[in-house]
Phi, psi and omega in degrees: 000139178247133177248125185212163172291157179255164180231177178304330180293343180267352188306312182297317179294322177297317180296316179297318178296318178302311180297320179296315180295320179296316180292326178290319181290327181222096182303340179269009184308314183293345180262356179292157176301147182309319182297322179290317177302312180299323181292337180270342182286128181265350190248042171292160181302314178299320179295316180299316179297320180295308184289336175298327181266359189287341183073358183231013182247139188217162171242155173254122186229141175218122181052041177079004180252130177277128180253349179179169174210157175228130176249122180216159182212155172283140178225129178277128183259010180097323178237346179194159177272156169228166168251126182251122177275123179268315188215139166232123179235135181235143172293146181305328182259020180297142175304152187304324185271009184298312181297320178299317180295320179295314179296320180297322177299319179291318178299316179296318180295323177297312180300318181296339179254018177063035173250124191247017173223131174240120182255135179202154175283136178274084177279167176306324180293331183257001183299309179295323179295320178297319177296314181297327180276354182068036182291154174262127179267123181242082179074214180234158180262131181231153176234127176259109177274136180256156178077200185291340180297337179299337181287332185235008182298150180286162176101173179276127181277131177258167174100196186280091181279341181290316183269342183069018183294112179237017180285148177282140179288156174294136177265132178291147180243000000 
């Protein structure tokens, strides 16, 4: 397996892989409302152009076939930079070590640019990779979706599911 940065020539293959991975992860993906499907896609043209320049995003390729990708970016935290992994997508038939190789490529790129923290959600695809990298697990990673997308967003919903209360609390002044 070869891990490399991607180029504009990979955009169509990346988009196809993204859709395949989404449909594999959620067999009902094609039946979701259009806004929810669009919200889950990681390979929009603006995203591809951004992550192509990020220096921390890679594809896993073997014999000209893409088996996965990782999108990550540097983020300034006020006192130091981190690399934040946004997405890891794998083809359903990707070799077992694909996620490990992708995460390792991002870790190496972070180290090479003097960034010494890589933050990522420990998804099922990244669990073995996190172990292989000796990552420290700090709780769980959560995303709060606002607006109507909160009704169909992926993942386990936390909070008051009985009342469906999704209003923002008043902030003290």
